[in-house]
Short mmCIF file of N, CA, C and O in Angstrom, two decimals:
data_model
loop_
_atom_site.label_atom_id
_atom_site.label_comp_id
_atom_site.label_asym_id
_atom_site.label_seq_id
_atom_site.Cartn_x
_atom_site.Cartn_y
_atom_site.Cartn_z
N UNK A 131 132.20 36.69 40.20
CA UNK A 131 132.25 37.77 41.16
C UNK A 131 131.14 37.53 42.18
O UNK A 131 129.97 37.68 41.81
N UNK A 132 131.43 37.18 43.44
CA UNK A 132 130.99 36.91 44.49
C UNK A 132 130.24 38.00 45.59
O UNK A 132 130.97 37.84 46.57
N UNK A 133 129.44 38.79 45.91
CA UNK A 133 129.21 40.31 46.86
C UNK A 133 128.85 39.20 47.82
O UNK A 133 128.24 38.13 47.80
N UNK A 134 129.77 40.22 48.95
CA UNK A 134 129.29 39.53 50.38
C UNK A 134 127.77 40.29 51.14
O UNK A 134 127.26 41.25 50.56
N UNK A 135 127.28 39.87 52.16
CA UNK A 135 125.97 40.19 52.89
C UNK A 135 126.00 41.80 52.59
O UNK A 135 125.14 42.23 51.83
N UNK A 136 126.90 42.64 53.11
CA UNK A 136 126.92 44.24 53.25
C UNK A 136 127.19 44.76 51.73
O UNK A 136 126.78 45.80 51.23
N UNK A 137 127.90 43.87 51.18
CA UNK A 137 127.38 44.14 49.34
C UNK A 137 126.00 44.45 48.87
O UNK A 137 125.38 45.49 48.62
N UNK A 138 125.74 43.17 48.85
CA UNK A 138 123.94 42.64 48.59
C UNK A 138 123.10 43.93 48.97
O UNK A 138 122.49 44.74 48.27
N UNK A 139 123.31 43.83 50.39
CA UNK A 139 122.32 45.34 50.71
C UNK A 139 122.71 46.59 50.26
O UNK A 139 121.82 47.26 49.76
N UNK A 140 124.00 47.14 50.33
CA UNK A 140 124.25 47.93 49.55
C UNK A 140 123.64 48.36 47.98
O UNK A 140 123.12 49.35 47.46
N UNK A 141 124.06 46.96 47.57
CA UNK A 141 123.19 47.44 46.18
C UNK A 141 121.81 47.13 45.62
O UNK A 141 121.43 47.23 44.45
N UNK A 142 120.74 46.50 47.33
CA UNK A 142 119.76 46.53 46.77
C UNK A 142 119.07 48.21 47.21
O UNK A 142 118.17 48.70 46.52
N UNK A 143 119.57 48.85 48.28
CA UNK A 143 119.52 49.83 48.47
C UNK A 143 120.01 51.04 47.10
O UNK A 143 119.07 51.64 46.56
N UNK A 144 120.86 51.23 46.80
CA UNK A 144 121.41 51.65 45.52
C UNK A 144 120.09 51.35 44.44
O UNK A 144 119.25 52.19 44.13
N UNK A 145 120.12 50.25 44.08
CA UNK A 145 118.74 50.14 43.53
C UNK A 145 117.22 50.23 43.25
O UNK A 145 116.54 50.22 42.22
N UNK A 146 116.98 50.33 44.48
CA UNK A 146 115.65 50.90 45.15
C UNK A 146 115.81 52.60 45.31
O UNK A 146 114.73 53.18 45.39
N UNK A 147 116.68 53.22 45.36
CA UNK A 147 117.08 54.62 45.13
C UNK A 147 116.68 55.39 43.79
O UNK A 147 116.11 56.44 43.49
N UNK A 148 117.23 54.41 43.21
CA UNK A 148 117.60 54.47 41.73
C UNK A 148 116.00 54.65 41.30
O UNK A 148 115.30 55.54 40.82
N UNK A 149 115.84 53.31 41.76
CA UNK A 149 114.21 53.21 40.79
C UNK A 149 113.03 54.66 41.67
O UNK A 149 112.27 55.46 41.12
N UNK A 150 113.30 54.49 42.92
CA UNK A 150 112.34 55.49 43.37
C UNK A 150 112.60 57.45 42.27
O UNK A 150 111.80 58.36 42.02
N UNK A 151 113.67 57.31 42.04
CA UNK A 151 114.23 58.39 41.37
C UNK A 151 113.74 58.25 39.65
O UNK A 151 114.08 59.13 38.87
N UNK A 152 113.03 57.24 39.26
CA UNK A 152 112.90 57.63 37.69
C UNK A 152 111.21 58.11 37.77
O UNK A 152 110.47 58.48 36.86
N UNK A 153 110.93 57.93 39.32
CA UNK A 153 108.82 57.69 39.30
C UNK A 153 108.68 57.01 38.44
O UNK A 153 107.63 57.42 37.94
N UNK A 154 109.07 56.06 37.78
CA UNK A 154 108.50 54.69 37.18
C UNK A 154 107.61 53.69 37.98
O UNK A 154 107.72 53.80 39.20
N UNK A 155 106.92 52.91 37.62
CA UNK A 155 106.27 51.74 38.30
C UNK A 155 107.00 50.61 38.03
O UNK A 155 107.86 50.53 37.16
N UNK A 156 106.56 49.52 38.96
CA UNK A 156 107.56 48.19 38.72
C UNK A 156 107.03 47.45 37.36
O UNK A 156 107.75 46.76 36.64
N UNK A 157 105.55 47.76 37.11
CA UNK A 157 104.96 46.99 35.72
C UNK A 157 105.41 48.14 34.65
O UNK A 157 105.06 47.83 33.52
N UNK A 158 106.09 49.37 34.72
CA UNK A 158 106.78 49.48 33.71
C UNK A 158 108.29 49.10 33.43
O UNK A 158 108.76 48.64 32.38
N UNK A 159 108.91 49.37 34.52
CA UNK A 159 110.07 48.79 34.41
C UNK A 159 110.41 47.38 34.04
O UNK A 159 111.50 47.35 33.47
N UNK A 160 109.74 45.97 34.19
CA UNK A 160 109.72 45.04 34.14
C UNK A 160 109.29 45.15 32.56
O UNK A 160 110.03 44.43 31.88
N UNK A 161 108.44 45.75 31.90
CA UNK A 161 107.86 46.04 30.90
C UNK A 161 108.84 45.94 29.78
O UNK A 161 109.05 45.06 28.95
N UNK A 162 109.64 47.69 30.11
CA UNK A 162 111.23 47.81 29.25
C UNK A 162 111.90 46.82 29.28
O UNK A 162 112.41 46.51 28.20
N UNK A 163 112.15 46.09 30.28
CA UNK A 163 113.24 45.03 30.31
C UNK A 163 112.59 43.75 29.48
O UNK A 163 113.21 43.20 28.57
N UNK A 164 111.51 43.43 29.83
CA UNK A 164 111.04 42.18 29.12
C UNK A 164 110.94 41.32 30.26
O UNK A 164 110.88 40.10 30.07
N UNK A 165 110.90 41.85 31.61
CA UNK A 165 110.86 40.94 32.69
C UNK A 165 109.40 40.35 33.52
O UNK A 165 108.63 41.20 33.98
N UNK A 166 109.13 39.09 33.66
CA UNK A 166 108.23 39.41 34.94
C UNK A 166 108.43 39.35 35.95
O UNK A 166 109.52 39.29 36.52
N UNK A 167 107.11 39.34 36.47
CA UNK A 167 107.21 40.43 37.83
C UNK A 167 108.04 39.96 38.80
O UNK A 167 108.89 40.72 39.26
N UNK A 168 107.91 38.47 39.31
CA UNK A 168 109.30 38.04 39.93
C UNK A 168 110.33 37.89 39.40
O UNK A 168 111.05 37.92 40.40
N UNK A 169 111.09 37.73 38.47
CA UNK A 169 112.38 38.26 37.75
C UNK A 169 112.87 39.72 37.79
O UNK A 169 114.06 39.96 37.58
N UNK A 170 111.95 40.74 38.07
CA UNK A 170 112.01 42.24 38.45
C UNK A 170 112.70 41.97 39.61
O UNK A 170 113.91 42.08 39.78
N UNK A 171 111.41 41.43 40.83
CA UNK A 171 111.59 41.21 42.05
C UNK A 171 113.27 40.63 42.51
O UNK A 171 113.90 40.95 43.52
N UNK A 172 113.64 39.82 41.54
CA UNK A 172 114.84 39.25 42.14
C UNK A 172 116.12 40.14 41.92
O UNK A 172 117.07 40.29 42.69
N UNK A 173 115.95 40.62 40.83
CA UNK A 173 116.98 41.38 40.41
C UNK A 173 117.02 43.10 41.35
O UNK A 173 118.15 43.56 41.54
N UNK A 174 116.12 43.70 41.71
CA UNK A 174 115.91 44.56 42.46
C UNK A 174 116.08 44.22 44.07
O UNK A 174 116.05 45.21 44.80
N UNK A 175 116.22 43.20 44.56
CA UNK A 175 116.90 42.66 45.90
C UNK A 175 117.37 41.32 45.54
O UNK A 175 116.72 40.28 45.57
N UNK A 176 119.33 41.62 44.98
CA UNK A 176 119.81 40.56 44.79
C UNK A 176 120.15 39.72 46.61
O UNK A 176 120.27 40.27 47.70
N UNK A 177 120.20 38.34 46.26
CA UNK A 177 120.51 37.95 47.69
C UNK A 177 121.55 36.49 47.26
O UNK A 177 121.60 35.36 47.76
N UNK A 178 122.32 37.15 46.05
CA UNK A 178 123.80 36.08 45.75
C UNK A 178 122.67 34.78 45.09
O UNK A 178 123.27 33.77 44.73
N UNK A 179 121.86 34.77 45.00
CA UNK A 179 121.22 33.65 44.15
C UNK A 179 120.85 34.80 42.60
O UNK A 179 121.07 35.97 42.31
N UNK A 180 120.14 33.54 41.91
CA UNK A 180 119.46 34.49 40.50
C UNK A 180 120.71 34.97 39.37
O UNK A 180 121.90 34.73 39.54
N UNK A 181 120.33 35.46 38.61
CA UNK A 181 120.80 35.73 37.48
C UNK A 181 121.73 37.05 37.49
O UNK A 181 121.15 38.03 37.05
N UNK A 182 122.75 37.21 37.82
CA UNK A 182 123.94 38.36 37.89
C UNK A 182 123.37 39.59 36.67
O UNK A 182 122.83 40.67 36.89
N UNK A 183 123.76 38.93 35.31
CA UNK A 183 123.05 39.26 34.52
C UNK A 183 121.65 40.82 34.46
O UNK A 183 121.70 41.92 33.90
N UNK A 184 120.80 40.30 35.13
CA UNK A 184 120.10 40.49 35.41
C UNK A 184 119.79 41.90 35.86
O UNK A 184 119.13 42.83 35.40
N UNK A 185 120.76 41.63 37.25
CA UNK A 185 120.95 42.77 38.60
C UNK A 185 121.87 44.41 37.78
O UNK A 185 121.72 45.60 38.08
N UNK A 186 122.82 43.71 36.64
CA UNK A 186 123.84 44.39 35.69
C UNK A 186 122.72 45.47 34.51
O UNK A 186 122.85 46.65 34.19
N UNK A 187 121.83 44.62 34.19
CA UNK A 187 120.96 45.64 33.14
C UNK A 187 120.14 46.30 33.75
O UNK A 187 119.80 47.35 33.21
N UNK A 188 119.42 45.87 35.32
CA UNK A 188 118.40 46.53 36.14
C UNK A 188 119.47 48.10 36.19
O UNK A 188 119.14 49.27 36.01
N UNK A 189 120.53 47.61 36.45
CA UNK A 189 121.51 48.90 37.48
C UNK A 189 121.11 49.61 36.28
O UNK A 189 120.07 50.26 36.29
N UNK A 190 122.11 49.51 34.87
CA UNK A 190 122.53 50.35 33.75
C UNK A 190 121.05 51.14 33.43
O UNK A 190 120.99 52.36 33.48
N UNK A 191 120.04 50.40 33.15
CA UNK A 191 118.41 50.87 32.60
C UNK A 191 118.23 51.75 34.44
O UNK A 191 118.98 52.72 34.51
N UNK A 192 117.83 51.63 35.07
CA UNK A 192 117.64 52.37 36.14
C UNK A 192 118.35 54.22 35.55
O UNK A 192 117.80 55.26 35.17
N UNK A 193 119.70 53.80 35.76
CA UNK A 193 120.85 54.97 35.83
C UNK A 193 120.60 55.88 34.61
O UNK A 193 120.75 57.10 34.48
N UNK A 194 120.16 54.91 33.72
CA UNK A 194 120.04 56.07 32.57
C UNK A 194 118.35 56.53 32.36
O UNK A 194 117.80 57.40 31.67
N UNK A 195 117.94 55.65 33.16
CA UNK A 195 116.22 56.23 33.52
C UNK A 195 116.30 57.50 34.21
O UNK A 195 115.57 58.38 33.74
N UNK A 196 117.07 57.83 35.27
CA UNK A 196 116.82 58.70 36.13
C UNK A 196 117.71 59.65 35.13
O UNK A 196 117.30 60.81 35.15
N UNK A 197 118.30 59.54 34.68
CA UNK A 197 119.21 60.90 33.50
C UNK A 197 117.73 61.18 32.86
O UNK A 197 117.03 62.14 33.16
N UNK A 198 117.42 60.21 31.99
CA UNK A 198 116.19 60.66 31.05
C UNK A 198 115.28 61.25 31.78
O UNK A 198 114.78 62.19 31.16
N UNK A 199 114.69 61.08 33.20
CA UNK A 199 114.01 61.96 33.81
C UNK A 199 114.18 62.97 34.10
O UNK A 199 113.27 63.69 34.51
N UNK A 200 115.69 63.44 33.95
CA UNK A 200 115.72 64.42 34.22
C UNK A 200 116.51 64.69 35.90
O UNK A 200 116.53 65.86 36.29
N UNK A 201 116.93 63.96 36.52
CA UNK A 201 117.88 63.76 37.75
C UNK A 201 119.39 63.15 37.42
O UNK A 201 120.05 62.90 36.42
N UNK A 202 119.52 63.09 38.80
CA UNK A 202 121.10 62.27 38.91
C UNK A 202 120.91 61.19 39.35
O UNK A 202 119.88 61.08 40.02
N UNK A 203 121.71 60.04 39.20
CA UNK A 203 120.92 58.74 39.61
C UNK A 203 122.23 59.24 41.11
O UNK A 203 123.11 60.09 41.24
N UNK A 204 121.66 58.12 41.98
CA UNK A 204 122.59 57.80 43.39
C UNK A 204 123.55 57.27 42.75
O UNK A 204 123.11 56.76 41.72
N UNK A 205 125.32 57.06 42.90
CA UNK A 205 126.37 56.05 42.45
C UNK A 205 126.17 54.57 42.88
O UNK A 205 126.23 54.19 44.05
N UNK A 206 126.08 54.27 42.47
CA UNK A 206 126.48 52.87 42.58
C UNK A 206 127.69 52.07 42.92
O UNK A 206 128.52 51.79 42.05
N UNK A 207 127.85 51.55 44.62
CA UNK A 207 129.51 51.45 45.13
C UNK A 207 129.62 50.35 44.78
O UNK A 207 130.80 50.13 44.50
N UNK A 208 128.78 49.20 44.58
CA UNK A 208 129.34 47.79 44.30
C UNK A 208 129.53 47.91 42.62
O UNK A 208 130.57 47.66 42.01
N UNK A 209 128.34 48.32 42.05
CA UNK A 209 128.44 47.65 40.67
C UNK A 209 128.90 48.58 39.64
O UNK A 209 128.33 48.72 38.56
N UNK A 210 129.95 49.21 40.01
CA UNK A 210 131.13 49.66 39.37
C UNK A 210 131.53 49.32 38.16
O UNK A 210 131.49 48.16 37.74
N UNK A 211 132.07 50.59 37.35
CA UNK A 211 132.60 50.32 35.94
C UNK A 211 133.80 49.58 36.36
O UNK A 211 133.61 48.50 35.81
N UNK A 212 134.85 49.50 36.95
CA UNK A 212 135.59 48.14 37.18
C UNK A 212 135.02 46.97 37.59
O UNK A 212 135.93 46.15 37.51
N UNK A 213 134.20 46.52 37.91
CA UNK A 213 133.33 45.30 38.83
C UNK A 213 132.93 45.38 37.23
O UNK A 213 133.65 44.67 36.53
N UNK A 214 132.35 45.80 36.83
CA UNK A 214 131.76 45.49 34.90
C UNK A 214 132.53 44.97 34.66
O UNK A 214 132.28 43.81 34.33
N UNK A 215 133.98 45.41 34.64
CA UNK A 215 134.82 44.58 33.72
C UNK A 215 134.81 43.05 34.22
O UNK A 215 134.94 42.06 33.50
N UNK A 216 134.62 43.10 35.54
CA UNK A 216 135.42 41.92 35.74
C UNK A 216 133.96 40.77 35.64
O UNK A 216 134.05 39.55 35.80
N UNK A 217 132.96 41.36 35.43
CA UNK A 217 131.32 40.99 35.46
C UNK A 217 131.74 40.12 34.19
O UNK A 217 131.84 38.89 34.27
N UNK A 218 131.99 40.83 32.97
CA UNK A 218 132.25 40.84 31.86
C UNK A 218 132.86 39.63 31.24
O UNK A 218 132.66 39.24 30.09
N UNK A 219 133.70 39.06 32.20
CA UNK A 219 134.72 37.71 32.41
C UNK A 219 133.33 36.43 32.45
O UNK A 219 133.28 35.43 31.73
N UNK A 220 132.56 36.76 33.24
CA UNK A 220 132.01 35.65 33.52
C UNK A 220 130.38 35.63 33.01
O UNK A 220 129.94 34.56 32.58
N UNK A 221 129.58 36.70 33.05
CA UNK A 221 128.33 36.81 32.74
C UNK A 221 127.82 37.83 31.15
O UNK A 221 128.22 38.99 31.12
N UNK A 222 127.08 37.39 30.14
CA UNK A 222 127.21 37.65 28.94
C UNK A 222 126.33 39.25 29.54
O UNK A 222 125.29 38.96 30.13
N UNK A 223 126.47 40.10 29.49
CA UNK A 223 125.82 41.58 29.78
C UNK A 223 125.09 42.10 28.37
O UNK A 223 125.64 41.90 27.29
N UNK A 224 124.00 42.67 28.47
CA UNK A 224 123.26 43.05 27.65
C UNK A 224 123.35 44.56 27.84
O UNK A 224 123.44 45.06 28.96
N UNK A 225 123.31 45.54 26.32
CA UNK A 225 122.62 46.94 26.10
C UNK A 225 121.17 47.22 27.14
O UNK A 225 120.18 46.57 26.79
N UNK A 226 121.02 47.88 28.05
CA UNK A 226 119.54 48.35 28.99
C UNK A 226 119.02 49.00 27.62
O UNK A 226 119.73 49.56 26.79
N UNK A 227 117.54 48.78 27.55
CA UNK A 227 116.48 49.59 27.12
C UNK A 227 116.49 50.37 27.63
O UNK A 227 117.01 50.48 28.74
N UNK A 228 115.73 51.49 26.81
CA UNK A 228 115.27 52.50 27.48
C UNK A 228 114.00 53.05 27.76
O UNK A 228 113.23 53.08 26.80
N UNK A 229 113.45 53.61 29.15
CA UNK A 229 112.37 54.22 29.04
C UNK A 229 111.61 55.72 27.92
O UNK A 229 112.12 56.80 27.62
N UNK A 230 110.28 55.15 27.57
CA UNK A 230 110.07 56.25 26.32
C UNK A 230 109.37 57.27 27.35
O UNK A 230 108.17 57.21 27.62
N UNK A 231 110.22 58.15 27.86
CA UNK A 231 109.39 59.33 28.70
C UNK A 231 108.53 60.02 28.03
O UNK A 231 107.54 60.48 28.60
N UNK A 232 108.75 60.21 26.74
CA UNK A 232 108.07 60.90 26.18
C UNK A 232 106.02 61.05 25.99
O UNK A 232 105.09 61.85 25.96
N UNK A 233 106.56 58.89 25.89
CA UNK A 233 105.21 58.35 25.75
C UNK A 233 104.12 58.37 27.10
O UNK A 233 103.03 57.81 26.93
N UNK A 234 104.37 58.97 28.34
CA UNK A 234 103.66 59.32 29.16
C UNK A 234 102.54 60.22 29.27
O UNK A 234 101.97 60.37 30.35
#
């Protein structure tokens, strides 16, 4: 599954939404995931290079960050529960961690 230029931004926008919406920091988020800091970086402004993978668990952990905070996350127009499926065909997708709000 290929996103063209107005994709890409779309969902690095979507993403950057997302994350501004849990008030998380990037050294925690990278944290939950098991990522560093440029592997965060790439997956939070995909640009059709890097790990698909990646961009798929940022979205899911984001979306259910901002539930656990206590909001609505923004939708997400590219990376769609149909676009999953078809993600699904080609890239092995992982369960998102979750943030421990509690532990704040």
């Amino acid at each position: 599954m290929s996103l063209n230029d107005a994709e890409l931004q779309r969902t690095r926008d979507e993403l950057a939404a997302n994350l501004a919406l849990t008030g998380l920091t990037l050294d925690q988020v990278a944290g939950d995931l098991g990522y560093a800091a440029q592997r965060l970086r790439d997956a939070l402004a995909p640009r059709g290079s890097g790990d698909p993978a990646d961009v798929w668990l940022l979205r899911d952990y984001l979306e259910q960050a901002v539930r656990d905070a206590g909001g609505e996350p923004e939708p997400f127009t590219v990376l769609t529960e149909p676009n999953r499926r078809l993600a699904r065909q080609w890239f092995s997708l992982q369960e998102a961690p979750r943030h421990d709000f509690a532990a704040r």
